[in-house]
mmCIF file of C-alpha atoms and ligand atoms in Angstrom:
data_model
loop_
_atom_site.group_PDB
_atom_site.id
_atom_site.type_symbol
_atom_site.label_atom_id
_atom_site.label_comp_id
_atom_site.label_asym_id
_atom_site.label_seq_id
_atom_site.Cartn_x
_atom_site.Cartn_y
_atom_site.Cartn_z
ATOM 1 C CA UNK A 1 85.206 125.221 86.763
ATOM 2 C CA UNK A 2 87.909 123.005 85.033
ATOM 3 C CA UNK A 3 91.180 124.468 84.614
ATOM 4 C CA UNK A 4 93.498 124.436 81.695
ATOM 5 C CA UNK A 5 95.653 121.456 81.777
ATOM 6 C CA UNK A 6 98.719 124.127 81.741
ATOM 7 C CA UNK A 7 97.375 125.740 84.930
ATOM 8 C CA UNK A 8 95.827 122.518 86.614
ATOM 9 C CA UNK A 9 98.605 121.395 89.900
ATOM 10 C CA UNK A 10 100.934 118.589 88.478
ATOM 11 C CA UNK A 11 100.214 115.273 90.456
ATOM 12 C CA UNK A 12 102.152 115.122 93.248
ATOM 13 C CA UNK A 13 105.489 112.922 92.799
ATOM 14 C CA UNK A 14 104.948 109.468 93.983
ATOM 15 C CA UNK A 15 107.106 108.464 97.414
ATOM 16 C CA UNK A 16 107.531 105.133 98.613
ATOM 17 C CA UNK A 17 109.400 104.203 101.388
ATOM 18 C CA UNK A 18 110.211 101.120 102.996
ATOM 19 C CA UNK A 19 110.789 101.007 106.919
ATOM 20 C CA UNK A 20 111.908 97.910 108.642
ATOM 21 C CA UNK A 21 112.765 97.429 112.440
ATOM 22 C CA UNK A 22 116.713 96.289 112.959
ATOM 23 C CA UNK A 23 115.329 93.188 115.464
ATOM 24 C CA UNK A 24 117.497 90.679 113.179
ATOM 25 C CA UNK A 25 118.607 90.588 109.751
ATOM 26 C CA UNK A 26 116.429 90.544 106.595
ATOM 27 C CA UNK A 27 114.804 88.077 105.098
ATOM 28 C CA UNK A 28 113.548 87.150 101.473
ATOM 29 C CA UNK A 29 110.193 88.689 102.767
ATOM 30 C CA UNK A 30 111.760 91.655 103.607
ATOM 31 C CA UNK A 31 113.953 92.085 100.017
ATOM 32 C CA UNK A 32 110.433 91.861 98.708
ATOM 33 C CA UNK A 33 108.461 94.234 99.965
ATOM 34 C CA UNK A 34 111.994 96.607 100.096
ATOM 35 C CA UNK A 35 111.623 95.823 96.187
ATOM 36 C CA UNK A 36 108.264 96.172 95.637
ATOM 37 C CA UNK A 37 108.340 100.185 97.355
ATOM 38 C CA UNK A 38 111.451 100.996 95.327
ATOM 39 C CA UNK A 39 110.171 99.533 92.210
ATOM 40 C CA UNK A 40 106.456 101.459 92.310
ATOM 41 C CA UNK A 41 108.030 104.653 92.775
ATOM 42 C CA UNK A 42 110.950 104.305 90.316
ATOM 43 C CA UNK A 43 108.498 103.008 87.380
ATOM 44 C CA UNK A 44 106.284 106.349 88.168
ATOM 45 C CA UNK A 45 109.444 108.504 88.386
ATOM 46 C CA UNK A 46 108.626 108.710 91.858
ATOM 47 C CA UNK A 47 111.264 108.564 95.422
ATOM 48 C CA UNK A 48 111.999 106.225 97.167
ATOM 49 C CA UNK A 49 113.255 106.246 101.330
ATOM 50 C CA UNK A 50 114.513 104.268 103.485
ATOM 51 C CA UNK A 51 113.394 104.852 107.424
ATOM 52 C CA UNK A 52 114.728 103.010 110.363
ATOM 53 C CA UNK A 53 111.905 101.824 112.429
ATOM 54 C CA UNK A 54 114.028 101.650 115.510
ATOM 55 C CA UNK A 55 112.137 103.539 118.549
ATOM 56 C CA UNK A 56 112.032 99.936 121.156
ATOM 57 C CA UNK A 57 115.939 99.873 122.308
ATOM 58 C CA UNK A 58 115.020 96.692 124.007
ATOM 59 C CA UNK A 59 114.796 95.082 120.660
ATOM 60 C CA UNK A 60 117.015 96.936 118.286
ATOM 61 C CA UNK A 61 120.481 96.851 117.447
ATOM 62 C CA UNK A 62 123.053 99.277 115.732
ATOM 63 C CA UNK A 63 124.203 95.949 113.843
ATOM 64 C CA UNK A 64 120.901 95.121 112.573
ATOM 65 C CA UNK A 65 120.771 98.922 111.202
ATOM 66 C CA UNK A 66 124.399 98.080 109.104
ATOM 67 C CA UNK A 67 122.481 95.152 108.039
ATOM 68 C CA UNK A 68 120.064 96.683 106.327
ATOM 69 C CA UNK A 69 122.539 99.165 104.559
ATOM 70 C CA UNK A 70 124.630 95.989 103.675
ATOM 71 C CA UNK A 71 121.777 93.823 102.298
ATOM 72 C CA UNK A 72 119.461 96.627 100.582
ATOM 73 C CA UNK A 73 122.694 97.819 98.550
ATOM 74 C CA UNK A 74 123.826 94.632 97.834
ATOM 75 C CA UNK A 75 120.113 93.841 96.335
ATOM 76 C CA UNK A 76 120.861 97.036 94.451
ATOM 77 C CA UNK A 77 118.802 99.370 95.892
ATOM 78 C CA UNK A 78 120.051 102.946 96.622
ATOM 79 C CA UNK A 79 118.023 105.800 98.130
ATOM 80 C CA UNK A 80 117.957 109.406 99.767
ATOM 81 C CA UNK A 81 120.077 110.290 103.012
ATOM 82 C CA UNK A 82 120.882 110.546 105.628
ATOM 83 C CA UNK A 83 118.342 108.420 106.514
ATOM 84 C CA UNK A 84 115.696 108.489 108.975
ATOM 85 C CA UNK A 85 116.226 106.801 112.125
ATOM 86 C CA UNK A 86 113.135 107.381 114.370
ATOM 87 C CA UNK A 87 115.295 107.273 117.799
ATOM 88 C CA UNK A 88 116.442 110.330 116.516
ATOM 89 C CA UNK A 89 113.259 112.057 116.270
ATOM 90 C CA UNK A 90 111.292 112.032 120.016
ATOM 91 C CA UNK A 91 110.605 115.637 119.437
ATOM 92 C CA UNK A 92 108.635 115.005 116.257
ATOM 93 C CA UNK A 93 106.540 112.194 118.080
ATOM 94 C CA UNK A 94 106.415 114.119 121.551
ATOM 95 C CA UNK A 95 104.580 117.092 119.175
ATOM 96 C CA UNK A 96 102.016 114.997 118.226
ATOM 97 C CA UNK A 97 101.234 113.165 121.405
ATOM 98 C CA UNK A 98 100.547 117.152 122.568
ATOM 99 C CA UNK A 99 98.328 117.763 119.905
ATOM 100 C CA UNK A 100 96.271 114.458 120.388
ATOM 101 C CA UNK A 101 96.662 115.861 124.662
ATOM 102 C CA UNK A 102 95.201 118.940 123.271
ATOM 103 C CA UNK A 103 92.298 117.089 121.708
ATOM 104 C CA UNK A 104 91.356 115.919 124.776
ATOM 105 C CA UNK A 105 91.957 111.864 123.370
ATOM 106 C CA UNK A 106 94.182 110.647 125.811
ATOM 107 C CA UNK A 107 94.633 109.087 129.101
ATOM 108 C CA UNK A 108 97.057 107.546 131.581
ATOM 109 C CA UNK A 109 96.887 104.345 131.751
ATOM 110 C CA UNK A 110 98.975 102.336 134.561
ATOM 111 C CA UNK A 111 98.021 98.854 134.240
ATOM 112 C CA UNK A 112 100.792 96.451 133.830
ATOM 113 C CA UNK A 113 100.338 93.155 131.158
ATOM 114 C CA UNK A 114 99.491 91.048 134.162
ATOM 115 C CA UNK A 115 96.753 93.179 135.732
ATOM 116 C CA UNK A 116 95.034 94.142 132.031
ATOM 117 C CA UNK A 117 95.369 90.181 132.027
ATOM 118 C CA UNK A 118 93.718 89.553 135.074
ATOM 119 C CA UNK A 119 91.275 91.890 134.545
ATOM 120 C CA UNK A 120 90.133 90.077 131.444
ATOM 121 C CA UNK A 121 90.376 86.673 133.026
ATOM 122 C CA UNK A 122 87.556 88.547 136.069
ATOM 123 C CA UNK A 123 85.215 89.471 133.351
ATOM 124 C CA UNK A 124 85.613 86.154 131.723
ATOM 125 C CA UNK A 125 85.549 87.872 128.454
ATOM 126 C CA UNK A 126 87.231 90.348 126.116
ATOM 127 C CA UNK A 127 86.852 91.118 122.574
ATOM 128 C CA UNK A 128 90.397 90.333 120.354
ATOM 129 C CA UNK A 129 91.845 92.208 117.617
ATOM 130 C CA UNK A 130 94.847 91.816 115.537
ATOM 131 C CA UNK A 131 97.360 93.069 118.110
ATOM 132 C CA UNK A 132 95.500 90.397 120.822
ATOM 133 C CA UNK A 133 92.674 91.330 123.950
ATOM 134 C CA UNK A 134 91.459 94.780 123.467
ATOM 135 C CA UNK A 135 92.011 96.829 126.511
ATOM 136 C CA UNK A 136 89.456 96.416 129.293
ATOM 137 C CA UNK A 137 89.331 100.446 129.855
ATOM 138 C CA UNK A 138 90.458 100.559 133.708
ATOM 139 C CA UNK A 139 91.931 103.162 133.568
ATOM 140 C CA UNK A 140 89.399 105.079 130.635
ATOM 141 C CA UNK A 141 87.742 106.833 134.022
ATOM 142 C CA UNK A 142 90.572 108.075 135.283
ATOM 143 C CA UNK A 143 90.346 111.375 134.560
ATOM 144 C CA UNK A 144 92.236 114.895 134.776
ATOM 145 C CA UNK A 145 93.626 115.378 138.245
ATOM 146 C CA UNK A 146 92.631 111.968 139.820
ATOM 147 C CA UNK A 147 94.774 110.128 136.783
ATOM 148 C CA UNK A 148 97.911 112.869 137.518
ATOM 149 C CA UNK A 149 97.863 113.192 140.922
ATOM 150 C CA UNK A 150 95.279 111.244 143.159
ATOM 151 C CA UNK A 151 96.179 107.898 142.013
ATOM 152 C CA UNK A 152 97.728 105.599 144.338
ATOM 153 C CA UNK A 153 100.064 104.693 141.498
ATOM 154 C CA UNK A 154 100.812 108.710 140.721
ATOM 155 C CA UNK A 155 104.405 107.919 140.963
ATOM 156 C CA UNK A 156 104.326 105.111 138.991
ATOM 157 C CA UNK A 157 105.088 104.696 135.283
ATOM 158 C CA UNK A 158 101.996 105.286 132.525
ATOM 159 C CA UNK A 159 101.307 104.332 129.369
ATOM 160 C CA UNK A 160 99.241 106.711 126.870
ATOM 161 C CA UNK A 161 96.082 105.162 125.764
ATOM 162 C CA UNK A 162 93.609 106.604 122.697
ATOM 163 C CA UNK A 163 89.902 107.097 124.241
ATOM 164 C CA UNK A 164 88.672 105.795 120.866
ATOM 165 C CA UNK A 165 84.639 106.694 121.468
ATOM 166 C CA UNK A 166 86.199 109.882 122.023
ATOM 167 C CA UNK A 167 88.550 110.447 119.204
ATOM 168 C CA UNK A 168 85.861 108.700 116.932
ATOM 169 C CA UNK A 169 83.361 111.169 118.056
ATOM 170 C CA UNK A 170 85.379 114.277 116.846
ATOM 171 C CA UNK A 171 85.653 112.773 113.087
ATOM 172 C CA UNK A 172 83.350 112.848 110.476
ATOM 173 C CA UNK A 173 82.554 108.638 109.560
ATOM 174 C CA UNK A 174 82.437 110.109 106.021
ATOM 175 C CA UNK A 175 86.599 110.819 106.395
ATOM 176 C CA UNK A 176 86.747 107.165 107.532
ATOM 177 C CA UNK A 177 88.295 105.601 104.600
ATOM 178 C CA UNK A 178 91.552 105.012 103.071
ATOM 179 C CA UNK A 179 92.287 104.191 99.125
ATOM 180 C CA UNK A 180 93.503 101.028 98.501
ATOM 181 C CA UNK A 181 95.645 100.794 95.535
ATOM 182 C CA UNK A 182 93.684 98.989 93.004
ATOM 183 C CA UNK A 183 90.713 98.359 95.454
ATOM 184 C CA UNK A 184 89.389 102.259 96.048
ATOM 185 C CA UNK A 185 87.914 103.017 99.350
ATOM 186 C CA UNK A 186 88.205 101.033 102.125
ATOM 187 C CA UNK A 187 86.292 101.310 105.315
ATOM 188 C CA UNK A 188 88.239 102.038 108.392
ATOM 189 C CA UNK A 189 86.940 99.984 111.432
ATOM 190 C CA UNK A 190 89.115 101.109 114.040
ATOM 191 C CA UNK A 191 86.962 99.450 116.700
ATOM 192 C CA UNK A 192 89.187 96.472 115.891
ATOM 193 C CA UNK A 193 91.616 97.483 117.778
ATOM 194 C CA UNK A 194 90.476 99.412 120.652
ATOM 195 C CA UNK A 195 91.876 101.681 123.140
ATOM 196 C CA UNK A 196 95.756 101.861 121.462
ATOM 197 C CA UNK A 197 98.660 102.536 123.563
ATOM 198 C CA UNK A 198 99.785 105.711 121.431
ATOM 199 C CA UNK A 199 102.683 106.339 123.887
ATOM 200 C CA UNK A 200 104.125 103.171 125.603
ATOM 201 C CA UNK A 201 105.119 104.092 129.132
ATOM 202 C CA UNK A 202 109.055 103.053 128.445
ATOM 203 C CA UNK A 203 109.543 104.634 124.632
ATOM 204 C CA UNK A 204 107.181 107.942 125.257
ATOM 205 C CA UNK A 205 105.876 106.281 121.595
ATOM 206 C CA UNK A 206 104.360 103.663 119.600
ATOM 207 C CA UNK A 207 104.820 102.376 116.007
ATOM 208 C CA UNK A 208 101.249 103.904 115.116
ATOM 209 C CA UNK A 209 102.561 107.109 116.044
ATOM 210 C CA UNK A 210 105.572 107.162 114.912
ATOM 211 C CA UNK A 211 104.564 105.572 112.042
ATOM 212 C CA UNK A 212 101.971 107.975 110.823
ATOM 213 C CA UNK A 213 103.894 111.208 112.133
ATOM 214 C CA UNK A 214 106.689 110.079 109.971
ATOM 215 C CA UNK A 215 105.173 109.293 106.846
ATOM 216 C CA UNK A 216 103.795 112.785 106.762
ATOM 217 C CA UNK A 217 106.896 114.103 107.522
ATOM 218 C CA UNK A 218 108.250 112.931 104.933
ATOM 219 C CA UNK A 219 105.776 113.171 102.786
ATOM 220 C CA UNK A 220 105.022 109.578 101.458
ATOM 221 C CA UNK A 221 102.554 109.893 99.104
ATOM 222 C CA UNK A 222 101.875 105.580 98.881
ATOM 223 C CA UNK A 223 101.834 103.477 102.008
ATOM 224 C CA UNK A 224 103.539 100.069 100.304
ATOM 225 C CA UNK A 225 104.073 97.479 103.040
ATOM 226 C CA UNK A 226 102.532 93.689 103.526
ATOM 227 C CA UNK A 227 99.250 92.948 103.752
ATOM 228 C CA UNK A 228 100.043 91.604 107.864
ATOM 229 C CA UNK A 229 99.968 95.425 108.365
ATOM 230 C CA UNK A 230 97.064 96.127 106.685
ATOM 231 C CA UNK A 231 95.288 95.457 109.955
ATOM 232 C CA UNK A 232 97.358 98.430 111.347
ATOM 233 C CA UNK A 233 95.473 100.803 108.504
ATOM 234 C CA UNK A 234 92.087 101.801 110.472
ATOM 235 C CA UNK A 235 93.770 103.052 113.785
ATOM 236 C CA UNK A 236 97.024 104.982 111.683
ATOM 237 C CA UNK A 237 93.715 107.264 109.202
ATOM 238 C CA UNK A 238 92.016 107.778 113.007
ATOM 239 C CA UNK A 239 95.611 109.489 114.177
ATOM 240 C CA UNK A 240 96.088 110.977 110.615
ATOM 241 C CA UNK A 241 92.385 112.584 111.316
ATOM 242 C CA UNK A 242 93.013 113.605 114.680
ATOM 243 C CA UNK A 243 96.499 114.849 113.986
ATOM 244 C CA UNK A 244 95.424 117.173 110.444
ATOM 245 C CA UNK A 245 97.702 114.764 108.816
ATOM 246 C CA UNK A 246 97.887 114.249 104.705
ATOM 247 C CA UNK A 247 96.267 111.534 103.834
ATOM 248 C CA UNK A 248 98.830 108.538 101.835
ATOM 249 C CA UNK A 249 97.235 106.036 99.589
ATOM 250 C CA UNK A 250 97.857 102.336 100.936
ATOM 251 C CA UNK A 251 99.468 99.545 98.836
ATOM 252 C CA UNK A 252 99.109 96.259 100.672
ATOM 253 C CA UNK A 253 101.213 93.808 98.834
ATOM 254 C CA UNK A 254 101.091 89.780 99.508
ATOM 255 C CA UNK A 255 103.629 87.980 101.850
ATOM 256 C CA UNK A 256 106.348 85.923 99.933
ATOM 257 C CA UNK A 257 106.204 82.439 101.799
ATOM 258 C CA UNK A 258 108.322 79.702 101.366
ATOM 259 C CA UNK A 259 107.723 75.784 99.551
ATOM 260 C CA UNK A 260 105.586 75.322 102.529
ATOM 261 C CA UNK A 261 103.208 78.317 102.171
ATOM 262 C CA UNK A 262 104.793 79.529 105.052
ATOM 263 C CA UNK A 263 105.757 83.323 105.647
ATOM 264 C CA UNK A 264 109.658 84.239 106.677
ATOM 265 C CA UNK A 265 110.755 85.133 109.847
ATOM 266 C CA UNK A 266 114.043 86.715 111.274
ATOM 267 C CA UNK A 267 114.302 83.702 113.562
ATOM 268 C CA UNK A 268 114.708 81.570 110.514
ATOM 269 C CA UNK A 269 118.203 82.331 110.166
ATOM 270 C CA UNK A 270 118.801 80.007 105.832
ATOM 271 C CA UNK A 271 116.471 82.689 104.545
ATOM 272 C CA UNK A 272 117.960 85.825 105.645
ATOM 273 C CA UNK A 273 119.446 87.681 102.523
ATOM 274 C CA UNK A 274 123.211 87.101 104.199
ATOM 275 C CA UNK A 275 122.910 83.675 104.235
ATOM 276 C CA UNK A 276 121.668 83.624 100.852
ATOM 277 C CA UNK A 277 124.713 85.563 99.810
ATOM 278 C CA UNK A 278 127.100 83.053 101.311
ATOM 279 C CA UNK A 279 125.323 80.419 100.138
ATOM 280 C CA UNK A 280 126.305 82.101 96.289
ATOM 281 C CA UNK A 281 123.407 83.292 95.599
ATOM 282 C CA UNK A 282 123.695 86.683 93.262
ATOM 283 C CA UNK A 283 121.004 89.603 93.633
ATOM 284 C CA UNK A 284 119.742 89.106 90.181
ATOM 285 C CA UNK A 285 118.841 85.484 91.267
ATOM 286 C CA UNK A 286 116.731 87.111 94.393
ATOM 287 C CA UNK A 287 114.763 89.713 92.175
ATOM 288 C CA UNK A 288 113.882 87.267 89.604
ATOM 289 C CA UNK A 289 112.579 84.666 92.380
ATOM 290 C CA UNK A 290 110.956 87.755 93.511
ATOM 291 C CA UNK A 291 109.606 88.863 89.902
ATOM 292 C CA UNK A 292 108.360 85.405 88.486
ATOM 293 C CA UNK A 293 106.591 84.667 91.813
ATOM 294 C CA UNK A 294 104.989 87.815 92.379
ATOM 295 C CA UNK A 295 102.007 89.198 90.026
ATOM 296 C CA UNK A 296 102.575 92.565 91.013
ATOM 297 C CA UNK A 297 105.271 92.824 88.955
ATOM 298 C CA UNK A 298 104.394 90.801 86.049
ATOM 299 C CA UNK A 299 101.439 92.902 85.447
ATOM 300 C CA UNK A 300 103.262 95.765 85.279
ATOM 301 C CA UNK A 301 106.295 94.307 83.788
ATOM 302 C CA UNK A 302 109.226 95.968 85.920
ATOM 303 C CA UNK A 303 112.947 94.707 84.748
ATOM 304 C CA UNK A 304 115.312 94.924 86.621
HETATM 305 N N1 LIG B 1 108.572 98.791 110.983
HETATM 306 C C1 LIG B 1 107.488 97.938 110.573
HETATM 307 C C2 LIG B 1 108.012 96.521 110.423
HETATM 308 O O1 LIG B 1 109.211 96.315 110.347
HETATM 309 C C3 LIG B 1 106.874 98.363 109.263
HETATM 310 C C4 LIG B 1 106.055 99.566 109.420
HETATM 311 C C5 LIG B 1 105.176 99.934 108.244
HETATM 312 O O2 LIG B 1 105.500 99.593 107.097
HETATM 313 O O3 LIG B 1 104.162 100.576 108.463
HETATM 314 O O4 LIG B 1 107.198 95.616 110.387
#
């Protein structure tokens, strides 16, 4: 039965959000894909947010986080607050990782980099993914009891690992997908990546979890981030599945690179967007770089 326009549900709003990590300060790269979120859910009357990716306190800094403020207003952007800083939400992510317990998905794993290494380098082999070896699985058979309380290591720190046979085994291969803005559906393989650490054994998270929890949470409709993430896609629908999570649709945009073809980095310290300002260089001059180079928004002809 079709419904009468009047009655049908109005399409959700669009949200966008963009979510960097405060390991430096941004980058050109960075104003782009900031630009290209805000400017795809402005043009459809949409949201956009602004989350701070900052679970790994090894790597981030407070300073980094005024950054951000600093260089996204200055580029003109504004957005909703207070914003979301994941450090602030372990109870959110700590839910989760006891529904995926619940599922029966997880195990301890207490392998340190080394021994995973030399584990590969015994069986002279191991498959690689984007995110490097996959793991070996030496502690997959660990189970229950043994992996809380008979190990030799039982006092010893532990990673949480996906059992990804397992968790792929309790999803329908038909829900493996995701839409791809412009492209449709997209085949998950998260085989790629293998066993994930889902809760690393000094955070209590990850970035796919917190990631994915997050987006739901705040309800991000469209994924927009660079296509080097799009690798992350397969393993982040597999948590969504696992987790009963709303599904976003995925916009993975190109990398801006430099004269070189080469993609920026925070160690490159003449592109980040305060040098640039010091240097004279006014906003308007960034976005148009941004606009003429970039197809995206061409094509659909966003002004400033
Ligand atoms: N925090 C991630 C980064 O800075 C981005 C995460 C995402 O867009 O999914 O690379």
């Amino acid at each position: 039965m079709t419904l009468p326009s009047s009655l049908a549900p109005a399409p959700a709003p669009v949200v966008t959000r963009f979510a960097p990590s405060p390991t430096g300060r941004l980058h050109l790269g960075h104003a782009y894909s900031a630009l290209f979120a805000y400017h795809f859910a402005k043009d459809r009357g949409g949201r956009f947010i602004l989350r701070i990716e900052d679970i790994d306190p090894s790597r981030c800094k407070a300073e980094y986080i005024d950054g951000i403020y600093e260089d996204l207003s200055w580029l003109g952007l504004d957005w909703d607050t207070p914003v979301r800083l994941q450090s602030q939400h372990h109870a959110d992510y700590r839910a989760a990782l006891q529904k995926l317990q619940d599922c029966g998905v997880l195990y301890s794993c207490f392998c340190t980099r080394k021994e995973i290494q030399d584990e590969i380098s015994r069986a002279g082999y191991a498959p690689h993914g984007p995110e490097g070896a996959l793991y070996p699985g030496t502690c997959r058979s660990l189970r229950g009891r043994e992996a809380q309380t008979e190990s030799p290591e039982q006092t010893a720190p532990f990673a949480l690992r996906l059992d990804l046979a397992k968790a792929l085994a309790m999803i329908p291969a038909s829900h493996l997908f995701w839409q791809e803005w412009e492209e449709g559906a997209v085949p998950a393989q998260p085989d790629l990546l293998g066993d994930i650490v889902v809760a690393r054994k000094d955070i209590g998270t990850s970035y796919h979890l917190s990631v994915v929890v997050d987006d739901a949470l705040q309800g991000v409709t469209h994924v927009t981030r660079g296509v080097d993430l799009r690798y992350a896609t397969p393993i982040q629908r597999v948590l969504q599945e696992l987790l009963g999570l709303p599904v976003p649709q995925y916009v993975h945009h190109p990398l801006l690179t430099d004269e070189r073809g080469q993609r920026f980095a925070k160690r490159d310290r003449s592109v980040t967007l305060q040098e640039l300002r010091k240097s004279g260089l006014r906003p308007e001059d960034i976005r148009s770089k941004i606009r003429n180079e970039y197809s995206f928004f061409r094509q659909n002809n966003i002004q400033d």
